[in-house]
Coordinates of C-alpha atoms and ligand atoms in Angstrom, one line a residue:
X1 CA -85.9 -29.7 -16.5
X2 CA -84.4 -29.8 -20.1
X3 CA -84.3 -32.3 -22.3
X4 CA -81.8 -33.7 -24.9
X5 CA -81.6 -36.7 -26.8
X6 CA -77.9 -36.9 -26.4
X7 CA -75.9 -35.3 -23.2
X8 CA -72.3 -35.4 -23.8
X9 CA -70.2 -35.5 -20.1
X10 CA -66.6 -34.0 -21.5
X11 CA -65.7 -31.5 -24.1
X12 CA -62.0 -33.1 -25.0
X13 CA -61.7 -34.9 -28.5
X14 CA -64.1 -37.7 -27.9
X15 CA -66.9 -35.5 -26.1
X16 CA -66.7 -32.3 -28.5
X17 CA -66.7 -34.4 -32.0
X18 CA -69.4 -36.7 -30.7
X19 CA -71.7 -33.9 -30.0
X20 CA -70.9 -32.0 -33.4
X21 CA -71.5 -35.1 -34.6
X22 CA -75.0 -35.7 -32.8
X23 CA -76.0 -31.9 -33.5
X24 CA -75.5 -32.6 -37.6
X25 CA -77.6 -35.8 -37.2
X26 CA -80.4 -33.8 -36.0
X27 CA -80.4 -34.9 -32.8
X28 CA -80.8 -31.9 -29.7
X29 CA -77.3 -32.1 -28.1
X30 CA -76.0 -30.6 -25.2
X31 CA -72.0 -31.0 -23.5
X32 CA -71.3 -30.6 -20.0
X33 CA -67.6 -29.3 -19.7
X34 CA -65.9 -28.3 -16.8
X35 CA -61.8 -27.9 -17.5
X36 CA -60.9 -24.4 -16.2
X37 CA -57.9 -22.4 -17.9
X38 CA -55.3 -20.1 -16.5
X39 CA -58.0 -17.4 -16.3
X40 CA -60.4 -19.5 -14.0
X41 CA -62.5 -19.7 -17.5
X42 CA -64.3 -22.7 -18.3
X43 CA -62.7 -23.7 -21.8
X44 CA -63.6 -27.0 -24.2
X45 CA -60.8 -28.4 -26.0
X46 CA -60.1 -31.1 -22.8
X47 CA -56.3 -32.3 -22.3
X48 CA -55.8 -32.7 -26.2
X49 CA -56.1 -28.8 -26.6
X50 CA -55.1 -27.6 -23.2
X51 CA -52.6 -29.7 -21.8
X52 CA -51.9 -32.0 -24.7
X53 CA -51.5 -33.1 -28.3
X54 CA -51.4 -29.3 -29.3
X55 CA -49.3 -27.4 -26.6
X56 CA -46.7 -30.2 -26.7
X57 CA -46.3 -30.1 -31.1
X58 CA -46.5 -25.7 -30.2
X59 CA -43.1 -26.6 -28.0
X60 CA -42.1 -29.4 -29.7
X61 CA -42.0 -27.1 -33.1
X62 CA -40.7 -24.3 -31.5
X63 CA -37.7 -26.1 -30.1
X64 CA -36.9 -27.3 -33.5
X65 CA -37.0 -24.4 -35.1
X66 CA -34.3 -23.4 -32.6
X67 CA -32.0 -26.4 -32.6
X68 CA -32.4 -26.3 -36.1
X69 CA -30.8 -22.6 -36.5
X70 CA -28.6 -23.5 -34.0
X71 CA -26.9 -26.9 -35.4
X72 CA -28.1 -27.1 -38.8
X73 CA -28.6 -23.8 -40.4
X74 CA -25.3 -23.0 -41.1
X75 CA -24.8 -26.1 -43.7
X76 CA -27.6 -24.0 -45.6
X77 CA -25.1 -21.4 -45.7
X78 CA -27.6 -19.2 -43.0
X79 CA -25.1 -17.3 -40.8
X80 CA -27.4 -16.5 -37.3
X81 CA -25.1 -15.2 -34.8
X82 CA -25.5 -16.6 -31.0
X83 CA -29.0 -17.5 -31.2
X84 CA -30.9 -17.1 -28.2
X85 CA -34.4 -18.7 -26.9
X86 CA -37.3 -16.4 -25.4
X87 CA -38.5 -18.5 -23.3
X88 CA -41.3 -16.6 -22.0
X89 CA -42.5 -15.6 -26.0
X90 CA -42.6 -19.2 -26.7
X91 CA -45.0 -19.9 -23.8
X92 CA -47.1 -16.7 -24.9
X93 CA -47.4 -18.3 -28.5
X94 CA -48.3 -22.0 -27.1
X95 CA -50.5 -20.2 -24.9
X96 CA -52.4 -18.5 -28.3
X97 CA -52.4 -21.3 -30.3
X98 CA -54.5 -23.0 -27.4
X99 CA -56.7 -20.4 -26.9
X100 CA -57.7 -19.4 -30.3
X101 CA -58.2 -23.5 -31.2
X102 CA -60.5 -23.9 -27.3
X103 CA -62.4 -20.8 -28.6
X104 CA -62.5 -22.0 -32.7
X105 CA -65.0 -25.4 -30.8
X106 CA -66.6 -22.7 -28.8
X107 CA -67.6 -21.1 -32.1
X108 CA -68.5 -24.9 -34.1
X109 CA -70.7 -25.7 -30.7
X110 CA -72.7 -22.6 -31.8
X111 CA -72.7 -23.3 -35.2
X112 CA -73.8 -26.6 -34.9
X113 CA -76.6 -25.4 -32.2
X114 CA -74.9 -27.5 -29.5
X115 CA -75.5 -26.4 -25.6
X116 CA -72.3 -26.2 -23.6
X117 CA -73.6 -26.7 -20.1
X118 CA -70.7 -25.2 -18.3
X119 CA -70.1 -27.2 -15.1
X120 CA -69.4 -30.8 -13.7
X121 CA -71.9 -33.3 -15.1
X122 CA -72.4 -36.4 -13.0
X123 CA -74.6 -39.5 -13.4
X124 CA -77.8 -39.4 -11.1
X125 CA -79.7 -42.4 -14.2
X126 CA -79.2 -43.8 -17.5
X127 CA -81.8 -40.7 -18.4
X128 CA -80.6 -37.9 -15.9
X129 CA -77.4 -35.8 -15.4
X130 CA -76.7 -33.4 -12.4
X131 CA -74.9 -30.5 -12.9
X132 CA -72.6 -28.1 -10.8
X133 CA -70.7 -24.7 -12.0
X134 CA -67.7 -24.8 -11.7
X135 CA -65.4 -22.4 -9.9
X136 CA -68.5 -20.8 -8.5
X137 CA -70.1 -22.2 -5.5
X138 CA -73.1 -20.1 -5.0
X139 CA -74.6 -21.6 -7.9
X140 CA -77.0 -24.0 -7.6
X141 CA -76.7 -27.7 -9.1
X142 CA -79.4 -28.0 -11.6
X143 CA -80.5 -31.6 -13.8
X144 CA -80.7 -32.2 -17.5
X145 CA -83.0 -35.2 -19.2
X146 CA -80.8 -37.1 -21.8
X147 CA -82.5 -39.7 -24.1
X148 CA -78.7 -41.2 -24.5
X149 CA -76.0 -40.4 -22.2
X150 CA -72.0 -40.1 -23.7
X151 CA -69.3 -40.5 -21.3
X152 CA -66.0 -38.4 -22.2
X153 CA -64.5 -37.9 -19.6
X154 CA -60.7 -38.7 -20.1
X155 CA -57.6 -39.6 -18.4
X156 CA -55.2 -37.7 -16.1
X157 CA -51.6 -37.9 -15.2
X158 CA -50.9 -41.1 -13.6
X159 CA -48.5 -40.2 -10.1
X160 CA -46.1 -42.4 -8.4
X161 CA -45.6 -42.4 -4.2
X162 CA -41.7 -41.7 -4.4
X163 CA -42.2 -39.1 -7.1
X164 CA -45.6 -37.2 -5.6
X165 CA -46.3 -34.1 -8.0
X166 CA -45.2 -30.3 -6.1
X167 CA -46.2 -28.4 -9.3
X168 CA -43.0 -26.4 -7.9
X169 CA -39.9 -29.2 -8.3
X170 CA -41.8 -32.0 -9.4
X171 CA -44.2 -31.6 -11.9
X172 CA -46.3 -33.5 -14.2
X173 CA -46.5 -33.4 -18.3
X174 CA -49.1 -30.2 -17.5
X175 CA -46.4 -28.3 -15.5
X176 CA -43.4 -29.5 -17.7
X177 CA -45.2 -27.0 -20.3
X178 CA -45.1 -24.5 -18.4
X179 CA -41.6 -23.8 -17.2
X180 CA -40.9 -20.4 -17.5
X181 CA -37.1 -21.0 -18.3
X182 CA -35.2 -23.9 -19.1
X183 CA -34.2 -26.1 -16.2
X184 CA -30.0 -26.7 -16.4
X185 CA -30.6 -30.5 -14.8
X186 CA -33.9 -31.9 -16.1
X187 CA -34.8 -35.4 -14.7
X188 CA -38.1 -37.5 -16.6
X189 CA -39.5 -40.2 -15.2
X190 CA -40.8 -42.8 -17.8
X191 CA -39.5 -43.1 -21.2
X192 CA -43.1 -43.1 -22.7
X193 CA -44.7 -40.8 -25.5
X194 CA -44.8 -38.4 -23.3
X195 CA -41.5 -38.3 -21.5
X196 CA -40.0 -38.3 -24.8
X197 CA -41.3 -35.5 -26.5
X198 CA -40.8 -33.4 -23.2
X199 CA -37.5 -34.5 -22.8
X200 CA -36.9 -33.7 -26.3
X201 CA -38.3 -30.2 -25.9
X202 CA -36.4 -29.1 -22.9
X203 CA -33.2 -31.0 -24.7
X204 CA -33.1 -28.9 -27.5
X205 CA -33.5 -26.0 -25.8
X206 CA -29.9 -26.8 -23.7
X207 CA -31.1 -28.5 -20.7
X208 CA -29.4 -31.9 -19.6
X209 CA -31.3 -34.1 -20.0
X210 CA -31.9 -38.0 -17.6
X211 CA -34.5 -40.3 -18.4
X212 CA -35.6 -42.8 -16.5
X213 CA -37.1 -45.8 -17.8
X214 CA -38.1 -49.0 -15.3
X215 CA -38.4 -51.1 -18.3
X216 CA -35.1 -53.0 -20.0
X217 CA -36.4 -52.1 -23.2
X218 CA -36.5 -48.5 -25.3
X219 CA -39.9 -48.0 -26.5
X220 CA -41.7 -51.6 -25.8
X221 CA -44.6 -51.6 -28.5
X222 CA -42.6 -50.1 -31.0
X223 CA -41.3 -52.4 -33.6
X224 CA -37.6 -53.3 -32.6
X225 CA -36.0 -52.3 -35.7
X226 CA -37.2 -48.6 -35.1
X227 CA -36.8 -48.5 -31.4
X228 CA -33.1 -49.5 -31.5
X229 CA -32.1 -46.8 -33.9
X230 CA -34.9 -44.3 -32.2
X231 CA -32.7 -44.4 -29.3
X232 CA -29.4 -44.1 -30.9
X233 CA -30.7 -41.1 -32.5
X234 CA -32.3 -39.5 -29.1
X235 CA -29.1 -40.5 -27.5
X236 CA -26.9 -39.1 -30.1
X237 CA -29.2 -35.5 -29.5
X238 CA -27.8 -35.3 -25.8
X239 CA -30.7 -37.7 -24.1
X240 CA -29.5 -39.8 -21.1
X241 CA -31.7 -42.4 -21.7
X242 CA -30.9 -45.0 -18.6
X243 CA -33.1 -48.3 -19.1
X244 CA -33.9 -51.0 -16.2
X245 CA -33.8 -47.8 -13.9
X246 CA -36.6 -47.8 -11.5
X247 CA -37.3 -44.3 -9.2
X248 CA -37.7 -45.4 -6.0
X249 CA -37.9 -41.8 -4.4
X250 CA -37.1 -38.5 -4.6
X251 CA -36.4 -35.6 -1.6
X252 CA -36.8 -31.9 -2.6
X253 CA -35.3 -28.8 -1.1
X254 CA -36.5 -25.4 -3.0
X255 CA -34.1 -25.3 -5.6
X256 CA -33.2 -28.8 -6.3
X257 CA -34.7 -32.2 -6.1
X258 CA -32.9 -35.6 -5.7
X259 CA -34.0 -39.1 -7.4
X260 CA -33.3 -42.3 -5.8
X261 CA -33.3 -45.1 -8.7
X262 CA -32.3 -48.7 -8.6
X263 CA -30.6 -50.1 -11.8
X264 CA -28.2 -53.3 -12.7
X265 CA -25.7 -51.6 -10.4
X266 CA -27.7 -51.0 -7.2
X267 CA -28.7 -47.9 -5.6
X268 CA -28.1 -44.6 -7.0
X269 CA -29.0 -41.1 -6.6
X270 CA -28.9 -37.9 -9.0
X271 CA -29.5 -34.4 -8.2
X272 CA -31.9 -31.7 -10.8
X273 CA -33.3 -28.5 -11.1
X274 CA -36.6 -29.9 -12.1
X275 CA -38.2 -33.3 -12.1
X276 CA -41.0 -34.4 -14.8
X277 CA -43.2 -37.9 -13.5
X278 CA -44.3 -39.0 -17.0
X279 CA -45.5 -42.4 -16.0
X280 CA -48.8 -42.9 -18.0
X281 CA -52.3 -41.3 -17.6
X282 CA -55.5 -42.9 -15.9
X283 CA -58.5 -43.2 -16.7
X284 CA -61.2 -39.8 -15.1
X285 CA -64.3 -40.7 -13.5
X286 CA -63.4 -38.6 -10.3
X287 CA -67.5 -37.3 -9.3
X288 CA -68.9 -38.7 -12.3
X289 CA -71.3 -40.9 -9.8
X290 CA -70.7 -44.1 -12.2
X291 CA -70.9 -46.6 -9.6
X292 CA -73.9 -45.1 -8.2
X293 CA -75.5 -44.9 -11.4
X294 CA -75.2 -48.7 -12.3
X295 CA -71.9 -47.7 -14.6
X296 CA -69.2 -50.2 -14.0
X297 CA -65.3 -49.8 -13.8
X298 CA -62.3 -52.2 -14.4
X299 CA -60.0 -52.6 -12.0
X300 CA -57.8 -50.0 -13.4
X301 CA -60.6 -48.0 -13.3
X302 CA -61.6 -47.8 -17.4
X303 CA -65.4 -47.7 -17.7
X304 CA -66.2 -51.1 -19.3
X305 CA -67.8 -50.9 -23.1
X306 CA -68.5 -53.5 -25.5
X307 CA -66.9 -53.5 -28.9
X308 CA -69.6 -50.5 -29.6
X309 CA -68.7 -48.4 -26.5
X310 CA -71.9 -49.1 -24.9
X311 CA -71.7 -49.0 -21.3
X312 CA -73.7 -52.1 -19.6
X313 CA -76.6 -48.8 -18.6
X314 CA -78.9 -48.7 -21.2
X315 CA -78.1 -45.7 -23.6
X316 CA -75.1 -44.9 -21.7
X317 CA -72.1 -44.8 -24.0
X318 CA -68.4 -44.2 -23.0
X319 CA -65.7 -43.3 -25.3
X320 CA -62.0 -42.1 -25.6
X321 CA -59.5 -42.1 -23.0
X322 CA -61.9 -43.6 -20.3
X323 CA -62.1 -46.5 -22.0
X324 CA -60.2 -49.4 -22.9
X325 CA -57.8 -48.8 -26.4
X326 CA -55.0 -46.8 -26.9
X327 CA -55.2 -43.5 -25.3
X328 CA -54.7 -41.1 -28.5
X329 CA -56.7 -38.1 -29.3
X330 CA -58.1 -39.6 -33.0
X331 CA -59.0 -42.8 -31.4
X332 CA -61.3 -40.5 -29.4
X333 CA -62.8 -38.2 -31.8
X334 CA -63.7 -41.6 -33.6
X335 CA -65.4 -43.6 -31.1
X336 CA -67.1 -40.2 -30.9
X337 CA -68.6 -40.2 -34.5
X338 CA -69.4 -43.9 -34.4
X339 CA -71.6 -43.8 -31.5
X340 CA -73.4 -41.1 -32.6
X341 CA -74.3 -42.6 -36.4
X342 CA -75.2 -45.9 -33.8
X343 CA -77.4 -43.4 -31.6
X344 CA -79.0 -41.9 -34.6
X345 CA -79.6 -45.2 -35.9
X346 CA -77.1 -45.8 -38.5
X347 CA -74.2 -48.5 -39.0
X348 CA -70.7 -47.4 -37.9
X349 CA -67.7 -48.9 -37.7
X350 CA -64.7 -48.4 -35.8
X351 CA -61.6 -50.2 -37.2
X352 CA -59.0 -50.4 -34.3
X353 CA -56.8 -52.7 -36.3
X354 CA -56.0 -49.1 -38.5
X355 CA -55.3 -46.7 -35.3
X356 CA -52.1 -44.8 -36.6
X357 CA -49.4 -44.1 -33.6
X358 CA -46.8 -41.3 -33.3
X359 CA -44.3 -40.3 -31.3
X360 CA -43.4 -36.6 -31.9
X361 CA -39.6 -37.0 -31.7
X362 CA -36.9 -35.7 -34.2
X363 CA -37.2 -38.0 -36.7
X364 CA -40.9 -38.5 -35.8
X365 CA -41.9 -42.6 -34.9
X366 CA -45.3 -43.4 -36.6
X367 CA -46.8 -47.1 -37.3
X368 CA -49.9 -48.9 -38.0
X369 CA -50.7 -52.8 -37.6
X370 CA -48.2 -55.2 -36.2
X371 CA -44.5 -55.2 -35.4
X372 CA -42.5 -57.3 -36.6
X373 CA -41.5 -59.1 -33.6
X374 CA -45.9 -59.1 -32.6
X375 CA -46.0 -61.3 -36.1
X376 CA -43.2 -63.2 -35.2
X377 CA -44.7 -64.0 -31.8
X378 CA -48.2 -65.0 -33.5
X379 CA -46.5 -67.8 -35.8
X380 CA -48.0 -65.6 -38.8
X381 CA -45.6 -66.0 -42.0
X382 CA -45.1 -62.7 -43.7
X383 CA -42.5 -60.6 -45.8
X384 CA -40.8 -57.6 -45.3
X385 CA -39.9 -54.6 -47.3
X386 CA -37.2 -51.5 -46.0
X387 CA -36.2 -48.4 -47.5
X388 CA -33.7 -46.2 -45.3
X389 CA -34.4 -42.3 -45.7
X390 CA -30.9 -41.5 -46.4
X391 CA -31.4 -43.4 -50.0
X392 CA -34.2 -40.5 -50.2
X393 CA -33.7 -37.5 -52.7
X394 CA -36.3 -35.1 -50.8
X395 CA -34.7 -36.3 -47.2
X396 CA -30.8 -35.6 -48.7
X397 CA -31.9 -31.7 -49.7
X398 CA -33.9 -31.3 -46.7
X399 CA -30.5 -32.5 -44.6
X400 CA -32.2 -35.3 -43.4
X401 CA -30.4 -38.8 -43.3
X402 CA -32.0 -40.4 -40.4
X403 CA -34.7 -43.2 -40.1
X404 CA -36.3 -46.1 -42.3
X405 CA -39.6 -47.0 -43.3
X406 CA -40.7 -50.5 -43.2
X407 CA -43.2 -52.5 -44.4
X408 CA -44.7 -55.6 -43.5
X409 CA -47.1 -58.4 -45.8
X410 CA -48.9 -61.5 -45.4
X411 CA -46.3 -64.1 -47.0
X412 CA -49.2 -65.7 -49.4
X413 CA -51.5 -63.0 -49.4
X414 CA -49.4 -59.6 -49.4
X415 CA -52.6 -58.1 -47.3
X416 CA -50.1 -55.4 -45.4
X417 CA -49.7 -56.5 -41.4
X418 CA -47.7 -53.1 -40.4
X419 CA -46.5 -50.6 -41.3
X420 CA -43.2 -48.6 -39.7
X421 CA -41.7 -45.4 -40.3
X422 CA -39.0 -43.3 -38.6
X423 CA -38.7 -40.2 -40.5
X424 CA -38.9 -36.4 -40.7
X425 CA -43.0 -35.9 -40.8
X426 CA -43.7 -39.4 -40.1
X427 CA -46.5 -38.1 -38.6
X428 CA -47.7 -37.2 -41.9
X429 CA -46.7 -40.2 -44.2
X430 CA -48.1 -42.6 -41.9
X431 CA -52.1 -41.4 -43.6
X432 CA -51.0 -43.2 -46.6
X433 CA -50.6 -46.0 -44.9
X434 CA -53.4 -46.5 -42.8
X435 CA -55.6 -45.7 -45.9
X436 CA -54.0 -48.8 -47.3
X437 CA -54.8 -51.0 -44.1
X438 CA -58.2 -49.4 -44.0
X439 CA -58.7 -50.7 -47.8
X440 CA -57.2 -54.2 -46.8
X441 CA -54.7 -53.1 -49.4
X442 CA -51.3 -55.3 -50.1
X443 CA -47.8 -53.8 -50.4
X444 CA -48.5 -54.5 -54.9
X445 CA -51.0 -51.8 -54.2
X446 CA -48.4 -48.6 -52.6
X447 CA -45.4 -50.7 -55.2
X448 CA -48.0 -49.6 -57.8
X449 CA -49.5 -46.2 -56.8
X450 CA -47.2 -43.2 -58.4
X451 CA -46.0 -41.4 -55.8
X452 CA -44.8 -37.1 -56.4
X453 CA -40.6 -37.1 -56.8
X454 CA -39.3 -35.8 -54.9
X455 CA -40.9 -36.3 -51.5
X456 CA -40.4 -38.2 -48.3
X457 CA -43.6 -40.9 -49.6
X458 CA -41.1 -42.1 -52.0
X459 CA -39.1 -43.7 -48.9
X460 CA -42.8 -46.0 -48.5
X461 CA -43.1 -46.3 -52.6
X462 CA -39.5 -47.8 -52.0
X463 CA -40.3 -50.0 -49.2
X464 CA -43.4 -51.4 -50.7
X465 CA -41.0 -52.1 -53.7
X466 CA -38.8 -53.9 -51.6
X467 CA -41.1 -56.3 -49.8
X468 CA -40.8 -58.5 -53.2
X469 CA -37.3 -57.0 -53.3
X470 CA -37.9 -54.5 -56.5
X471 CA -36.8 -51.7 -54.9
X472 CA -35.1 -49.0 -56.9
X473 CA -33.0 -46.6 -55.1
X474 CA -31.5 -49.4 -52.6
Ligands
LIG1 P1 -59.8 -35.5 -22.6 O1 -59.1 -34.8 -23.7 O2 -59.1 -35.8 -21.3 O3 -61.1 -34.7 -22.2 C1 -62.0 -35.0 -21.2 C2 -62.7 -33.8 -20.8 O4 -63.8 -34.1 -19.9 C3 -61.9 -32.8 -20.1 O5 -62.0 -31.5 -20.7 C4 -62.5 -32.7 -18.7 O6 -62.4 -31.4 -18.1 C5 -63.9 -33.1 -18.9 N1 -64.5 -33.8 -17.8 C6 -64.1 -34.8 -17.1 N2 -65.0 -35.2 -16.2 C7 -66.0 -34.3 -16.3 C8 -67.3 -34.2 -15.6 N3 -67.7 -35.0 -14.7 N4 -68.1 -33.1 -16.0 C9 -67.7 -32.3 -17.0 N5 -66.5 -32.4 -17.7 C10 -65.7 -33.4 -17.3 N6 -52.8 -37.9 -28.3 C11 -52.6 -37.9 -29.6 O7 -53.4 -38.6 -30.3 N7 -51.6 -37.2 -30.2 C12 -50.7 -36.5 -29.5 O8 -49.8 -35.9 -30.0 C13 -50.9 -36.5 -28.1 N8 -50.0 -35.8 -27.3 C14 -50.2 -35.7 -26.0 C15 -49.4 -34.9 -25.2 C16 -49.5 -34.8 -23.8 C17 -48.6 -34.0 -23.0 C18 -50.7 -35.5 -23.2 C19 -50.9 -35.3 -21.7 C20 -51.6 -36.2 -24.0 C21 -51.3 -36.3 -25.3 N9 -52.2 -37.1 -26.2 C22 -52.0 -37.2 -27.5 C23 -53.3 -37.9 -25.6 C24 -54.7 -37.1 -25.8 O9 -54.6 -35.8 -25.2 C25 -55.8 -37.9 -25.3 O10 -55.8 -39.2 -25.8 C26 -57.1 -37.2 -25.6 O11 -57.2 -35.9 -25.1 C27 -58.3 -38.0 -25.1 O12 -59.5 -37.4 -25.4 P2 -60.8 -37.6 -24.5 O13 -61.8 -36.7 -25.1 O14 -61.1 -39.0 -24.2 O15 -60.4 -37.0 -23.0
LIG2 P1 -46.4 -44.4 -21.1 O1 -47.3 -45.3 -20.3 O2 -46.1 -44.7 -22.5 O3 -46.7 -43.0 -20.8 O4 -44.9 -44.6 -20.4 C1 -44.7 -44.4 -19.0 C2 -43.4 -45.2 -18.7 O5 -43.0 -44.9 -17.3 C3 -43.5 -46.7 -18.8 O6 -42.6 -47.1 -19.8 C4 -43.1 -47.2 -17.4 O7 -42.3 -48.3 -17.4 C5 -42.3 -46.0 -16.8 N1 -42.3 -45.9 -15.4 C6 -43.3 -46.1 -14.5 N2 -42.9 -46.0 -13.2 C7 -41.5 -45.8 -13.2 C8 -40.5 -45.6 -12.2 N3 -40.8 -45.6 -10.9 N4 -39.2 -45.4 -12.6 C9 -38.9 -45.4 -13.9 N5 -39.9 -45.6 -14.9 C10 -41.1 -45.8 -14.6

């Protein structure tokens, strides 16, 4: 039998990092992966790379590159003529991008000197791991030694009975990028992360659009500023968002599918080409053998870790999307890197209180810290600073108006609490601001910090300003 010190089970963002991360500490690392592509071929990357974060921006960028030339290019004076979508070319391309980034850790594991044991890795101790190829049943399961023992093993689409998954008329966020033309009636379920940017996707591309959200209120954790002109905006791109609508069931023939829902007005019922269930993700510990192994669940089934992702099983960690916290790729990749400085005995730290958060609509959603209404709720006094992008010189010549940034201090202090943005690239100019939480830095510090003219950052420069109501352009 082999021996490690570290055995990673998982190769998505948490497992891959953590045993790059291992491998440069010195320690002998091995991953046990199992995902199979397209091909039948055992690929790393996990649902981030194949399924995720990266296939979703591919469409999410394609489509608006499209509705960009379609509804916007002409006020640049570009003339483009009846332009029409590939739809299969803009599969092939998400399709590359995945593979070349699965293959690019492929590469790093070798690089690194990291062993990928190809298979499905299960628990036998706190010291052994089983493992069984995958998609080939003659082989024979063999056992690896691991001093310490990560668990990476993920989350998968959550399902709901009236909406059970077809992969034909009812799909999942998996087959939703994957459609090899755009459905004319496109029903989502759940007005989430993820039903939003698929929504959006499929929108811009010219399908209608329904989305159906059981809760009364757009975008819950979001602060309420941003979520109440988010969904003005997504409504204004063609999105029927319909709140306090509850799917109660659905009936498919082979070219359409009704939904049953129940809103203020009773029972009602809508027919599409295509239905997406985008109702959350759960945590993966299907085989893993963590109950036998002494590795206890939640009852939601998360595998319970201390604040340093350390299972109650000696040596055993568990990190990422299996875990409690918020269920983003980065948060991950970090617990990843923190438990193994702490396995190769060195002090890490994970700050969740500076976990940025983005939803990849048009403008883009980002934040870190508290909303304002999470403040409001915890008696904490603080102040509050807003800038609105269309007061932006960089946002007027790129033909953006749309969004605000906001910023949120400690009344006496000025330590920032949150920060909010809605903006083109939010995505991006929400780094500056977690750097500040990270540095326990106050709104004087971004009011003072010269930021490039002209450029989007100027919008937080502004906001910062305005939090003791200095604020230049507004
Ligand atoms: P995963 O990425 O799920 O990886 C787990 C891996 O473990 C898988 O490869 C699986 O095959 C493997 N595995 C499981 N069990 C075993 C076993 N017993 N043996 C061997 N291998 C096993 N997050 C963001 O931060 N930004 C985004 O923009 C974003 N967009 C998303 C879009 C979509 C459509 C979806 C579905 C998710 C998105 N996410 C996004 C969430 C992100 O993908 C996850 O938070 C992230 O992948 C979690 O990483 P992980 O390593 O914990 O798990
Ligand atoms: P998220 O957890 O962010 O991915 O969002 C999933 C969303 O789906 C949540 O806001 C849920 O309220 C919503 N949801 C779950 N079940 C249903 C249902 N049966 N009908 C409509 N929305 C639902």
């Amino acid at each position: 039998m082999k021996n490690y010190d570290v055995v990673v089970i998982g190769g998505g963002p948490g497992g891959y990092v953590a045993a790059i991360r291992c491998a440069q500490l010195g320690l002998s690392t091995a991953c046990v992966e199992s995902w199979l592509d397209d091909e039948k071929q055992v690929v790393l990357g996990g649902t981030c790379l194949n399924v995720g974060c990266i296939p979703s921006k591919a469409l999410l960028d394609s489509s608006h590159h499209f509705s960009f030339i379609k509804n916007e290019a002409k006020e640049h004076g570009i003339n483009v003529s009846s332009p029409a979508m590939d739809i299969h070319r803009m599969i092939e391309r998400k399709k590359n991008i995945v593979s070349t980034l699965t293959q690019g850790i492929a590469g790093l594991f070798k690089k690194n000197k990291v062993d990928w044991l190809k298979g499905h890795g299960k628990l036998i101790s706190n010291s052994q791991i089983e493992v069984q190829a995958v998609g080939d049943d003659s082989s024979e399961a063999y056992q690896v030694g691991a001093g310490h023992i990560i668990i990476a093993t993920g989350s998968v689409p959550m399902s709901i009975p009236p909406a059970q998954v077809d992969n034909e008329m009812i799909v999942d966020s998996t087959g939703a990028l994957a459609f090899t033309d755009v459905p004319k009636r496109l029903g989502v379920i759940g007005a989430g992360v993820i039903g939003l940017e698929l929504g959006s996707v499929w929108n811009r591309l010219g399908a209608e659009v329904v989305i159906f959200e059981a809760l009364d209120e757009f975008l819950a954790p979001v602060d309420r500023q941003l979520a109440k002109e988010a969904e003005k905006l997504l409504r204004n791109q063609g999105l029927d968002i319909r709140l306090g609508a509850k799917v109660t069931g659905t009936g498919c023939n082979n070219r359409e599918v009704s939904v049953t829902y129940e809103d203020a007005e009773g029972k009602q019922q809508i027919v599409f080409d295509k239905l997406i269930v985008a109702v959350g993700r759960k945590p993966n510990t299907a085989g893993l053998g963590a109950n036998d192994a002494g590795v206890e669940l939640d009852q939601r089934g998360f595998i319970v870790v201390d604040e340093n992702c350390q299972t109650g099983l000696e040596n055993v960690y568990a990190i990422g999307d299996v875990v409690r916290g918020p269920m983003l790729a980065h948060k991950a990749s970090e617990e990843g890197v923190a438990v193994a400085e702490r396995i190769a005995g060195q002090k890490s730290h994970m700050n969740y209180d500076a976990i940025p958060w983005v939803i990849y609509t048009w403008p883009e959603i980002a934040w870190v810290g508290k909303t304002e209404q999470e403040l409001k709720a915890a008696g904490i006094d603080f102040k509050r600073g807003s800038f609105p992008i269309a007061a932006s010189g960089r946002a007027r010549a790129m033909g953006e108006v749309n969004g605000v940034i906001k910023m949120l201090s400690d009344a006496s202090s000025d330590r920032i609490l949150g920060i909010h943005i809605l903006a083109p690239n939010a995505s991006e100019l929400i780094s500056e601001a977690v750097l500040a939480v990270e540095f326990d830095g106050s709104s004087e510090d971004i009011a003072r910090t010269i930021h490039a003219h002209p450029t989007l950052a100027e919008a937080l420069h502004e906001a910062a300003l305005a939090v003791d109501k200095r604020a230049i352009h507004f």
